[in-house]
Coordinates of C-alpha atoms in Angstrom, one line a residue:
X1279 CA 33.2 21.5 0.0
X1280 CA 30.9 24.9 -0.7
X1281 CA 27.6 24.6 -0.4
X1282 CA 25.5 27.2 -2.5
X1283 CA 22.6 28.5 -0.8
X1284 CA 20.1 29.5 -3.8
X1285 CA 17.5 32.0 -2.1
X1286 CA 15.9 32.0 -5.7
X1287 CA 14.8 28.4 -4.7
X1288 CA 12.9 28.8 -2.1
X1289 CA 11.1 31.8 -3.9
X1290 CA 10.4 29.4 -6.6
X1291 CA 8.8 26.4 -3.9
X1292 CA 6.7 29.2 -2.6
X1293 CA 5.7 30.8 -5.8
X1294 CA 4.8 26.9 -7.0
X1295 CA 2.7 26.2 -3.1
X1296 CA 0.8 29.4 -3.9
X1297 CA -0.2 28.6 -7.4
X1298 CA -1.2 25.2 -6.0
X1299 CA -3.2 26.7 -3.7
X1300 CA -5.1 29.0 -6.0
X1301 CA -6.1 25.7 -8.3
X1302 CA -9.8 25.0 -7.9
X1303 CA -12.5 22.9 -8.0
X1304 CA -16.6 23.3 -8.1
X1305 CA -17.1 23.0 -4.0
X1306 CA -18.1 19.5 -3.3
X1307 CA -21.1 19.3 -0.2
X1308 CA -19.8 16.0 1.7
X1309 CA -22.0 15.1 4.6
X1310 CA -19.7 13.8 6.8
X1311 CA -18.5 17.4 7.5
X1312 CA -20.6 19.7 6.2
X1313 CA -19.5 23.6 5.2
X1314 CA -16.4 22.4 4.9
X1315 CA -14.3 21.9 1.9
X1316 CA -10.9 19.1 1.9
X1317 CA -8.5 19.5 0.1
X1318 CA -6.0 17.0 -1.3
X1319 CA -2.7 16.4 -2.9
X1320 CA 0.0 13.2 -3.4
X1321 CA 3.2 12.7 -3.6
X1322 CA 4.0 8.5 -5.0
X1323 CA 7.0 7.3 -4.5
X1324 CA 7.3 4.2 -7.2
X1325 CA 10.1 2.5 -7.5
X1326 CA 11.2 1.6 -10.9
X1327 CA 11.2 -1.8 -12.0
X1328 CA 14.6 -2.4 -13.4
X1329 CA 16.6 -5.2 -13.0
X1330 CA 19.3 -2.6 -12.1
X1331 CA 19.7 0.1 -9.3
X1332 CA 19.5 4.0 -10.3
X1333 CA 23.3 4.5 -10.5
X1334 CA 24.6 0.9 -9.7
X1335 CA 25.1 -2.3 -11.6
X1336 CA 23.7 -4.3 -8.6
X1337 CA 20.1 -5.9 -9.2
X1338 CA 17.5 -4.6 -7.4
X1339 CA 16.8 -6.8 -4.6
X1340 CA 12.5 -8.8 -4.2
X1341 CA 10.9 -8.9 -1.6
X1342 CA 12.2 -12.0 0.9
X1343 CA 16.0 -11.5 0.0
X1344 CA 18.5 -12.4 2.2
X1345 CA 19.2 -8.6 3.8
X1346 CA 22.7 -7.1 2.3
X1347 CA 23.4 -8.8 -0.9
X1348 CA 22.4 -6.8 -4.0
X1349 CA 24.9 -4.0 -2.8
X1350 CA 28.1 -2.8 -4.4
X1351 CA 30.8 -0.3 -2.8
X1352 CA 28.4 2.8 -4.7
X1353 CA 25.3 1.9 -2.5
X1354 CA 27.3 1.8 0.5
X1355 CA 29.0 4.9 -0.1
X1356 CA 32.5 3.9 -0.3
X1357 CA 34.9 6.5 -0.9
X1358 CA 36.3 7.4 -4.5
X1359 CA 32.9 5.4 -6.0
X1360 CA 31.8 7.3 -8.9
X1361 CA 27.4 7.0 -9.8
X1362 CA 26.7 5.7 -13.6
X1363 CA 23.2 6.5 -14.3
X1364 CA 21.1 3.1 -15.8
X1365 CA 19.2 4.1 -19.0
X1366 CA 16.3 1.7 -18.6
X1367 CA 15.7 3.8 -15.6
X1368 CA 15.3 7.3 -17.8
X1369 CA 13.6 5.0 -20.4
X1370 CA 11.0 3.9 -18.0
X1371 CA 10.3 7.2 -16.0
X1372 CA 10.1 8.7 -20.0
X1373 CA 7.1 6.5 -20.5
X1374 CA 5.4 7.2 -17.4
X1375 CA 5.8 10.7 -18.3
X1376 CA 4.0 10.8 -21.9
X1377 CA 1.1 8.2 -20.2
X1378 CA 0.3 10.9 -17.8
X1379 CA 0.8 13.7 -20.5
X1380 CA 3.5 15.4 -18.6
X1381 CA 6.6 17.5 -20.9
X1382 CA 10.0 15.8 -21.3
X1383 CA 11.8 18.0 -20.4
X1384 CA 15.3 17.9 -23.1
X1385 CA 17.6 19.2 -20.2
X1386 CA 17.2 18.0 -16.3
X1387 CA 20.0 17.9 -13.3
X1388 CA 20.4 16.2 -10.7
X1389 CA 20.8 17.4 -7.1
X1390 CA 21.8 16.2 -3.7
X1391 CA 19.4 16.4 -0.4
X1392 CA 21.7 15.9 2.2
X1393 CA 20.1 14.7 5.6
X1394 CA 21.7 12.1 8.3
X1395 CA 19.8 9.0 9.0
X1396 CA 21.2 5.4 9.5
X1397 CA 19.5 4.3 6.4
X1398 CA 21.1 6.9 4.4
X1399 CA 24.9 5.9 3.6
X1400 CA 26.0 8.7 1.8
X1401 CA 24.5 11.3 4.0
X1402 CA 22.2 12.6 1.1
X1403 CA 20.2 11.6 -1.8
X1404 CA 20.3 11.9 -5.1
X1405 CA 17.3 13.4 -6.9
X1406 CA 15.8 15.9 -9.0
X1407 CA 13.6 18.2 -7.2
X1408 CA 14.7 21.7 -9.2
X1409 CA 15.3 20.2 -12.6
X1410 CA 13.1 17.7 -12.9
X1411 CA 12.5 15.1 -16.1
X1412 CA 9.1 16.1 -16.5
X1413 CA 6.4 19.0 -15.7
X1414 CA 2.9 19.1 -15.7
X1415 CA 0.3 16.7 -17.1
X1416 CA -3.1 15.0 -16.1
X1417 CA -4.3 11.8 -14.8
X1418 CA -7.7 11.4 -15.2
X1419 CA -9.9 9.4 -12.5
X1420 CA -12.0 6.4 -13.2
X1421 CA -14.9 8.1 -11.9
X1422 CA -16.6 11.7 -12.0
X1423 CA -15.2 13.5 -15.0
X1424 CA -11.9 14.4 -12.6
X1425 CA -8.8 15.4 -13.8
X1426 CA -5.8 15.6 -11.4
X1427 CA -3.4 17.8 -12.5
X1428 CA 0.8 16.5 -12.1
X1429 CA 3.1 18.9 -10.9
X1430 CA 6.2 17.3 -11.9
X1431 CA 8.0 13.7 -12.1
X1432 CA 11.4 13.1 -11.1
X1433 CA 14.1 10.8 -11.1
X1434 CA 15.8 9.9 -7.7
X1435 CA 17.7 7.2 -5.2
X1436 CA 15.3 4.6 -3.0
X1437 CA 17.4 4.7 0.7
X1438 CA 17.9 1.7 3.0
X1439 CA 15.7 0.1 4.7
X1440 CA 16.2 0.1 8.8
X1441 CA 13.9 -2.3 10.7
X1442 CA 14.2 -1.9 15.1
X1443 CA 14.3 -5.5 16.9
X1444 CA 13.0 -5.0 20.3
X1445 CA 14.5 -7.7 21.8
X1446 CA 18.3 -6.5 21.7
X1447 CA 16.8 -2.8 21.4
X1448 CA 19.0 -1.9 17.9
X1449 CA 17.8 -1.2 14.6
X1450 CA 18.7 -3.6 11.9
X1451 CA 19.8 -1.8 8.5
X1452 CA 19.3 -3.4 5.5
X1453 CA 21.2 -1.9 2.0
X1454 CA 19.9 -4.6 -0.4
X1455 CA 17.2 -1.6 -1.2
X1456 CA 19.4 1.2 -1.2
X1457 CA 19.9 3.2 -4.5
X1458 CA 17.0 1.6 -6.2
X1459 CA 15.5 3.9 -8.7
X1460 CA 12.0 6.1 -7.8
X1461 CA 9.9 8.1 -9.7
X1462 CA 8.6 11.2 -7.2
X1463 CA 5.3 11.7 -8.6
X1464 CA 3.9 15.1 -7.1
X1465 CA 0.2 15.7 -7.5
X1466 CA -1.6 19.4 -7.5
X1467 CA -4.2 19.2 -4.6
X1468 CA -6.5 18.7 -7.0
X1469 CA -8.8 15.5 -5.0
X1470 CA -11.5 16.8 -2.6
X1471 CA -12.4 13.7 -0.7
X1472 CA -10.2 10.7 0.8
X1473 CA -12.6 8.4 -1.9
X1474 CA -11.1 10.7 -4.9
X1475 CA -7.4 10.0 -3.1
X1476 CA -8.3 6.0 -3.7
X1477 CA -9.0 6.1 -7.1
X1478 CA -6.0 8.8 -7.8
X1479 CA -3.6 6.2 -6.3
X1480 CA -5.8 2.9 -7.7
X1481 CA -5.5 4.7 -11.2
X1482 CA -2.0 5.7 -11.3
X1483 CA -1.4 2.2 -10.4
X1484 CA -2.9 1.0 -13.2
X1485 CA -0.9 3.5 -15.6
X1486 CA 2.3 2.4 -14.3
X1487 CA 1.6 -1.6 -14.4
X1488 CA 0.3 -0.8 -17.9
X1489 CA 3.8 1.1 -19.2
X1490 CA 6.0 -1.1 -17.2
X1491 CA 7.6 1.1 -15.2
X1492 CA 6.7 0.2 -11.6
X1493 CA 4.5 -2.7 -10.3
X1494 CA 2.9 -0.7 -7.7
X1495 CA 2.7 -2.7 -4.9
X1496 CA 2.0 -0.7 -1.8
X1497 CA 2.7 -3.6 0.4
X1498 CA 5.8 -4.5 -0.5
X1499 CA 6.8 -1.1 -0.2
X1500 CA 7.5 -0.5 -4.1
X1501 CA 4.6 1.9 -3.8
X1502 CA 4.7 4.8 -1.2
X1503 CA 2.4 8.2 -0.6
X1504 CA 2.8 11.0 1.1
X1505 CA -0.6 12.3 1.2
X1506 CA -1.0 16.5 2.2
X1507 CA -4.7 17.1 3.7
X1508 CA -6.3 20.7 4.4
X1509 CA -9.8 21.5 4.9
X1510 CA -11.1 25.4 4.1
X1511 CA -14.7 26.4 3.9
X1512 CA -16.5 26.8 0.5
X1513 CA -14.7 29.8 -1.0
X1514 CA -12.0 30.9 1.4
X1515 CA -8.2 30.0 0.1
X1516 CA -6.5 26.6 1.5
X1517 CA -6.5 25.9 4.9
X1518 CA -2.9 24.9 6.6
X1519 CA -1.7 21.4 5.5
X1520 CA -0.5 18.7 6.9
X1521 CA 1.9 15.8 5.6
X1522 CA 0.5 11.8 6.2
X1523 CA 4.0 10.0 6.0
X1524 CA 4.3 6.5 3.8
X1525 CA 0.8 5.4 4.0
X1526 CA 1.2 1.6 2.4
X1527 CA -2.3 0.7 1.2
X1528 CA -5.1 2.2 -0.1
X1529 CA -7.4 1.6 2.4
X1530 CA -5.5 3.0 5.3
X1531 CA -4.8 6.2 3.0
X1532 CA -8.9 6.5 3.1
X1533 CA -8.6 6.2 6.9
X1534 CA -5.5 8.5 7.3
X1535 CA -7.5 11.3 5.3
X1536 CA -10.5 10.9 6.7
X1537 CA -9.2 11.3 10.4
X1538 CA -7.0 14.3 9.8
X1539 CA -9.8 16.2 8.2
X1540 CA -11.8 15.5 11.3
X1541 CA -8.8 16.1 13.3
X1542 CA -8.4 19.9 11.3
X1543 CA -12.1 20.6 11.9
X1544 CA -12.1 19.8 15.4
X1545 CA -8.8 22.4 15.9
X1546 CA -10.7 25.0 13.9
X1547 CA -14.2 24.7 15.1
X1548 CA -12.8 25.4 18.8
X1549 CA -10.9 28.4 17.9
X1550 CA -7.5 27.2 17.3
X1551 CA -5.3 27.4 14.1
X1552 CA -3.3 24.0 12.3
X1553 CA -0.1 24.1 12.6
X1554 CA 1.7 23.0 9.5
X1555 CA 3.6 19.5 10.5
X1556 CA 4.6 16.6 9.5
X1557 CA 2.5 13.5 10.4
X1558 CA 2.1 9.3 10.9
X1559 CA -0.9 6.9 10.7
X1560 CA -0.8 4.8 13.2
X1561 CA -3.2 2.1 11.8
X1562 CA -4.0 0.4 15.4
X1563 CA -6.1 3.3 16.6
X1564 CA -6.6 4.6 13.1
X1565 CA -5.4 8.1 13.7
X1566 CA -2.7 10.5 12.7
X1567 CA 0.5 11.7 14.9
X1568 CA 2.8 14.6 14.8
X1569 CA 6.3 13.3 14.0
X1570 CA 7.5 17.2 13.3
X1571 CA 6.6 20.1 12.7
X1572 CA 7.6 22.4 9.5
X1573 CA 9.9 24.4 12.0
X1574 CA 11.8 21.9 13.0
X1575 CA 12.3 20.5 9.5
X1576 CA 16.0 19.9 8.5
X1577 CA 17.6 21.8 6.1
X1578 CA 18.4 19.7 3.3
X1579 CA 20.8 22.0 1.8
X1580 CA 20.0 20.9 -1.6
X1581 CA 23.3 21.5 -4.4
X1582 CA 24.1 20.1 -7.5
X1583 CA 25.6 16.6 -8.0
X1584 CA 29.0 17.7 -8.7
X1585 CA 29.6 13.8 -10.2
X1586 CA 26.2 13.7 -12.7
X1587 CA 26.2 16.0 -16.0
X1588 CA 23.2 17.3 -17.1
X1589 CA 20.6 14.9 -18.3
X1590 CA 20.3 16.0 -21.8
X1591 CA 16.9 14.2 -23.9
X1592 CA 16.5 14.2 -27.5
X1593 CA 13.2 15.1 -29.3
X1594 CA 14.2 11.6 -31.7
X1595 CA 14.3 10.1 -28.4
X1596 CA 11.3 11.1 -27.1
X1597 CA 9.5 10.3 -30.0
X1598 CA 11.1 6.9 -30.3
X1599 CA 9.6 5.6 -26.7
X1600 CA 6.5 7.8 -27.6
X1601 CA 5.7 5.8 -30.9
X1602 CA 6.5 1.8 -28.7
X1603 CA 4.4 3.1 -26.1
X1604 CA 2.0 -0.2 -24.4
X1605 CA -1.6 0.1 -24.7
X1606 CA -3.1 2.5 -21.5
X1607 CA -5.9 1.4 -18.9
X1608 CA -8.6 3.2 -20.6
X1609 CA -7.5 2.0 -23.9
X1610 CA -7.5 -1.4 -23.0
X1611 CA -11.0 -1.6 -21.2
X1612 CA -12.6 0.6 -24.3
X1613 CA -11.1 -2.2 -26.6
X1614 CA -12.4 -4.9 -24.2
X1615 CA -16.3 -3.3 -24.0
X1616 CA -16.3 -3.1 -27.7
X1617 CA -15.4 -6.8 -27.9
X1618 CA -18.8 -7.3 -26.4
X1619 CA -17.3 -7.7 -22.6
X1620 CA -18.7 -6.2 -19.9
X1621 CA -17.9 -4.0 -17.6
X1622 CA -17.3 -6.6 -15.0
X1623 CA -15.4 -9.1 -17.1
X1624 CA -13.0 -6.2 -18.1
X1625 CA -12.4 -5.3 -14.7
X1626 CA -11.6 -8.7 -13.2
X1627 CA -9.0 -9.2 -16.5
X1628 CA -7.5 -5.9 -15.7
X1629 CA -6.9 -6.4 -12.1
X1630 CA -6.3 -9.9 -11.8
X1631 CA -2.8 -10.3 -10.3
X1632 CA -2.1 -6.4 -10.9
X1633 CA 1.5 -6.0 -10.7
X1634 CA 2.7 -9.7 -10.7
X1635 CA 2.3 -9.3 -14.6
X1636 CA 5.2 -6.4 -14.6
X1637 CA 8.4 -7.5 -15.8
X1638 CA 11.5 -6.2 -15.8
X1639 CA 12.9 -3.4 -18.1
X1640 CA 9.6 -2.6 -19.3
X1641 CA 8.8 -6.0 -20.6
X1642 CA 5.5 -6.5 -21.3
X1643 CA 2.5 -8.9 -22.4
X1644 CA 2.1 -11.9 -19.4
X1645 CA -0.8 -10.2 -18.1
X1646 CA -4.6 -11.5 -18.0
X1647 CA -5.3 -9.3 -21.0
X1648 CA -2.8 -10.3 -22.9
X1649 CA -3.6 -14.0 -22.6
X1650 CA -7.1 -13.1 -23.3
X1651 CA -6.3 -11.3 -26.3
X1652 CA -3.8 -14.4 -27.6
X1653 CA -7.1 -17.1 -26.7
X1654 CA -9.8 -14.6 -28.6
X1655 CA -7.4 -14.9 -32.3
X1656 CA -10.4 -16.0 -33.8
X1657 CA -12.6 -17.1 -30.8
X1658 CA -15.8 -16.1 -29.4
X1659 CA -14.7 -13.2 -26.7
X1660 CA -17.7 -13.8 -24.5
X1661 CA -16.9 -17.5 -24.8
X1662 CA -13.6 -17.0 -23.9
X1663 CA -13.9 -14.9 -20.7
X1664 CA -16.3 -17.2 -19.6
X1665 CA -13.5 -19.8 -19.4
X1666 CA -11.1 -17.6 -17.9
X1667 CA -13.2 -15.8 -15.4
X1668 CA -15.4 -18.7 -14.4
X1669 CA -13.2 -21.9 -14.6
X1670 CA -9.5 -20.9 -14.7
X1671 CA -9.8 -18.6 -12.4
X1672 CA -12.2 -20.6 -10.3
X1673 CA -10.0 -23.5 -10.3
X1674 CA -7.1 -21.6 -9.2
X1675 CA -8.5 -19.5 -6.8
X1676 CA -10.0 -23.0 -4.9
X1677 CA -6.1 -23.9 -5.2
X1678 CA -5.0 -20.8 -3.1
X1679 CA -2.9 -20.0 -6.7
X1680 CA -2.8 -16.6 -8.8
X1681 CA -3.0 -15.9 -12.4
X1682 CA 0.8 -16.3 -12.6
X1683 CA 0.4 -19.8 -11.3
X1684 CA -1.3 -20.5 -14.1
X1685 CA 0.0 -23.5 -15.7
X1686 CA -2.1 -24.2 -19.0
X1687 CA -0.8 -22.7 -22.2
X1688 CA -2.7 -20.6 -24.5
X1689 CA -2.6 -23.7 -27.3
X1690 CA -3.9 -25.6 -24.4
X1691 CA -6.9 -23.6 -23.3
X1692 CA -7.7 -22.9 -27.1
X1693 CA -7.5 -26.5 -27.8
X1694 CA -9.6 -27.6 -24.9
X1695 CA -12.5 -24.4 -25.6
X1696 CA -12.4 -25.8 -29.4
X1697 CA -12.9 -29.4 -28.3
X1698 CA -16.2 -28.0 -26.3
X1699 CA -17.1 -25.8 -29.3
X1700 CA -17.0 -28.2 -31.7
X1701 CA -19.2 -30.9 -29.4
X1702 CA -16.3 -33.4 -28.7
X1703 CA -16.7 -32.7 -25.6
X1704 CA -19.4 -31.5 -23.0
X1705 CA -19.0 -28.4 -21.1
X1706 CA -18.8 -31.1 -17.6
X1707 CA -15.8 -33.0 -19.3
X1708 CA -14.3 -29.8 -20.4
X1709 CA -14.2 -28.5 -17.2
X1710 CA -13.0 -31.9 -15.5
X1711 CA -10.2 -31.9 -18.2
X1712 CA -9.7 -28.8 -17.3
X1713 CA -9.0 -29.4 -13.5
X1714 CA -6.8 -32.3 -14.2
X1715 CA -4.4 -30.4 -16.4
X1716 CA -3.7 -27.8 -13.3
X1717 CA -3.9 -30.5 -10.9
X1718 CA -1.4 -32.8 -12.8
X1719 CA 0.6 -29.7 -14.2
X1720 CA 0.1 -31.7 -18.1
X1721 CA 1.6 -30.5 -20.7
X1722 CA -0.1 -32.9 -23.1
X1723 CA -2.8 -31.6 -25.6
X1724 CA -6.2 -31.4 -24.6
X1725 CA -7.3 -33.5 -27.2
X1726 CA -5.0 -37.1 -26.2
X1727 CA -6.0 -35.9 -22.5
X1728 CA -9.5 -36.4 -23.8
X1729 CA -8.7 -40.3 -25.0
X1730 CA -6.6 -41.3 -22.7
X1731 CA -9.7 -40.5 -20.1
X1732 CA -12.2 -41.5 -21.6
X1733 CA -13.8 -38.1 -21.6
X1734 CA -14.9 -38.4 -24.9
X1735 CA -18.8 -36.9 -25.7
X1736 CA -20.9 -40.0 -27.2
X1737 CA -21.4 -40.1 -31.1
X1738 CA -25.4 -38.5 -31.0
X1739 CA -25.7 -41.5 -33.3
X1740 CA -25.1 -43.8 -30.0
X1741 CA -28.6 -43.7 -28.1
X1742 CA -28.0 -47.4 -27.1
X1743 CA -25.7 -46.1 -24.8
X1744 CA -27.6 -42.8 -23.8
X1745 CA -30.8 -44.6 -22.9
X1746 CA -28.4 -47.6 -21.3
X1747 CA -27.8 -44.8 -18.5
X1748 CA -31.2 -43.2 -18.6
X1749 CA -32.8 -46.4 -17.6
X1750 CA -30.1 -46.8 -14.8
X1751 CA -31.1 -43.5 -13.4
X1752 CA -34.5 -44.2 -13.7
X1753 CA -34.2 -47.3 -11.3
X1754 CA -31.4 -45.8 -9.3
X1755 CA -33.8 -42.5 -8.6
X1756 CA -37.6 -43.9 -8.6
X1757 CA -39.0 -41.4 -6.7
X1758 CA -38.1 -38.5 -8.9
X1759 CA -39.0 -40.4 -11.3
X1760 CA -42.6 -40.8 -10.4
X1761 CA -42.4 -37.2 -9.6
X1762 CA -41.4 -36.2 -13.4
X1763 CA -44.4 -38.8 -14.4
X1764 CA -46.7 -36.6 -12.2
X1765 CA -46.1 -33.8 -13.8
X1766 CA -44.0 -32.2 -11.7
X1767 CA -40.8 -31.4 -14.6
X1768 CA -38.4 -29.3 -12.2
X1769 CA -37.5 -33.3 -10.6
X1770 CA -36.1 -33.8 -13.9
X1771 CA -32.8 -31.7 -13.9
X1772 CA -31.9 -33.9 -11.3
X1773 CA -32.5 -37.3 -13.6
X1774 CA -30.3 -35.2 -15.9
X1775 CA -27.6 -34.7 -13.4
X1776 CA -27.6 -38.6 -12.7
X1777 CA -27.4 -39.4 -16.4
X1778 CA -24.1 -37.0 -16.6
X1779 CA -22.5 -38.5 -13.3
X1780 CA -22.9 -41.8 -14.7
X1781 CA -21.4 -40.9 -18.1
X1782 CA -18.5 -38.4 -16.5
X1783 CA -19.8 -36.2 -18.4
X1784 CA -20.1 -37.8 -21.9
X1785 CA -23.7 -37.3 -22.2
X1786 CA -25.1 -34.3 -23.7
X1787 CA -27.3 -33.0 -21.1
X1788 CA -30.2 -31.9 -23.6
X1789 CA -29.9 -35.2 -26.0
X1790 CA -30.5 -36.8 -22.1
X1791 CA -33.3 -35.0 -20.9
X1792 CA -35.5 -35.7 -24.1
X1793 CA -34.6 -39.8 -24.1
X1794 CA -35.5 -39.4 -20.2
X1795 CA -38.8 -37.4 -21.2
X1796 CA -39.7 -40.6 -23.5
X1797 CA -38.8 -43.1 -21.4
X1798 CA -41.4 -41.8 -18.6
X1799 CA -43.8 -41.0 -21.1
X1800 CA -44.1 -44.8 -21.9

């Protein structure tokens, strides 16, 4: 077969790394190494969340699958096996590119990067690094008025996954994973500081949850970054950088960041230059190491995909997904604040379970929001939240159980918030009716729940019964009591609490603190 060699290419990388480098920021004074300036830029490997592979029909294999059984003769790189590219997957990557106001492009190509690695059947990878789907575009950060600027998104094939067992000394190579669709998100080194690199990932997280496309779980490996670090003083160009390899969670990105910009310092402060090189985290001693350097990097001998046309994109099309587009992150928590929320309410609904709410295909709506939204229709919001926040959440939490545990209904949780609402029930039995429904898994409405346990609130025409257990407590408790008498009120919240344990909660804790008030009056 001939491979091309393109030297226009490589003109065009280094014609892209030096406009890079020339994008600036206002210099940013960080005390933990001061005079110096770091410099950052990301590249996210999501993997699209489609039920099918990039170019397969096989289903892409979860997390715990038995190893080698989503694969077809494609992903194991039979001979005469031809690639058919899955539309959700261009559908998907499509919406991720108009949420982080990137250009469609209407014509993009696919190429193969051919290296030799056991998890790597074919002996290259598919992707899209000259002609990619989409170029340029912004992400905005949660905090500081910072905009990162996107270089491009493409389209291209997850490999294998090889694990070593030490015992018998041979690495273990599992294909279930292979040919999964990613989106390479490349970053400018636009982020100044490893806290900026946190919220960059935490955000774009958020963006793709919110579209669909990914769920961006870093640890399940459905979320990678290659993270490129340089430090310069204040006003110089770019320093050297170096590439951190698959860092898996946010917090040991901070770490990895943080100890190769000591690590560059160190080198320069003594006299000595960075080499540029390829680099792990290892996150026992919480440092970097070299894994190669740029010299000895292979030479993928990129060419294009002989068996993939051009991937050619309408404007209709483009303005199909652009018009069905989900609600975005900031979108969301504006709407949220001006419901009367705050800012912590909207936060915990927003990240609660993030990325267990992403289905499949770009199927949307069994998030926390969106069963807040569904229990609002007509409902105190603040009220609302409380119940969700404070008690279903509470409740499952104390269970060990996430949001997508969650097994009461929006009719139920309505029915049982209206019940409290309306006073035919107290808050206690509410939340006691509350707890039985998840502990029993019930599926019966709130309101027979109610009857058949006798959680009923007395009639406030009933003070028979009211003052029935206020005299009870009053003998059972005759020290607090005489305390209350004394003049000493705080004793008397914990009459109250009496009164409500012997009711279950019927009582109505204010009705019971004034007939308590009267009787010790007498």
């Amino acid at each position: 077969m001939l491979i091309r060699r393109c030297p226009w290419r490589s003109v065009q990388l280094h014609q892209l790394w030096r406009l890079r480098q020339i994008h600036t920021r206002e210099p940013i004074h960080d005390k933990r190494w001061p005079g110096w300036e770091v410099v950052v830029g990301i590249e996210v490997h999501a993997q699209i969340k489609s039920r099918r592979k990039l170019f397969s029909e096989s289903f892409t294999s979860r997390p715990g699958e038995i190893p080698n059984t989503t694969v077809s003769p494609y992903d194991a790189a039979f001979p005469g096996t031809l690639p058919t590219l899955n539309p959700k997957c261009v559908e998907l990557a499509v919406r991720t590119a108009l949420a982080l106001n990137s250009e469609v492009q209407f014509r993009s190509a696919f190429d193969r990067k051919h290296y030799f690695y056991s998890d790597l059947p074919a002996g290259y990878q598919i992707t899209q690094r000259y002609s990619p789907l989409a170029n340029g575009g912004y992400l905005k950060l949660s905090r500081g008025n910072v905009a990162v600027g996107i270089t491009q998104i493409q389209l291209e094939q997850d490999t294998a996954k090889s694990t070593f067992d030490g015992l018998r000394r041979t690495s273990l190579i599992d294909l279930n994973r292979a040919g999964s669709g990613l989106m390479e998100i490349v970053s400018e080194p636009d982020m100044r500081s490893p806290e900026e690199a946190a919220d960059y990932v935490r955000t774009l997280q958020a963006v793709l949850r919110a579209v669909g496309s990914s769920d961006g779980n870093m640890e399940q490996g459905s979320f990678r970054c290659d993270v490129n670090v340089s430090v310069n003083r204040p006003g110089e160009p770019h320093g050297t950088r170096c590439e951190i390899k698959n860092l898996n969670s946010v917090r040991f990105m901070m770490v990895a960041i943080t100890s190769e910009v000591f690590r560059h310092i160190e080198l320069l402060e003594s006299g000595c230059l960075v080499p540029q090189e390829t680099r792990g985290f290892d996150e026992d001693k919480a440092e970097t190491f070299k894994l190669r350097s740029k010299e000895d990097s292979p030479d993928y001998r990129y060419m294009p995909d002989p068996n993939l046309p051009p991937l050619l994109i309408s404007e209709e099309y483009i303005e199909v997904i652009r018009k069905t587009m989900p609600e975005l992150p900031d979108a969301t928590r504006a709407r949220l604040l001006n419901l009367g929320l705050s800012e912590r309410d909207a936060d915990v609904l927003m990240t609660v379970d993030s990325g267990r709410e992403v289905g499949f295909d770009g199927e949307l709506g069994k998030g926390a929001v969106a069963y807040f939204d569904a229990l609002a229709q007509h409902r105190d919001p603040k009220v609302v939240v409380n119940w969700m926040t404070h008690e279903l959440l509470g409740q499952l939490t104390v269970r060990k159980e996430t949001f997508s545990d969650n097994p009461i209904s929006v009719a139920q949780l309505g029915e049982l918030m209206d019940l409290v609402q309306d006073g035919k029930i107290t808050g206690t039995s509410g939340k006691s009716l509350l707890k039985h429904i998840i502990t029993n898994r019930s599926s019966a409405p709130p309101s027979v729940l109610a009857q058949e346990l006798s959680l009923e609130a007395i009639s406030g025409n009933d003070t028979a019964t009211l003052q029935t257990w206020c005299a009870e407590t009053i003998e059972a408790l005759p020290e607090e009591a005489e305390a209350v008498r004394r003049g000493n009120p705080r004793v008397l919240n914990k009459l109250v609490g009496k009164v409500m344990q012997l009711s279950r909660g019927r009582a109505n804790a204010q009705n019971a603190r004034v007939v308590l008030n009267d009787i010790l009056r007498r």
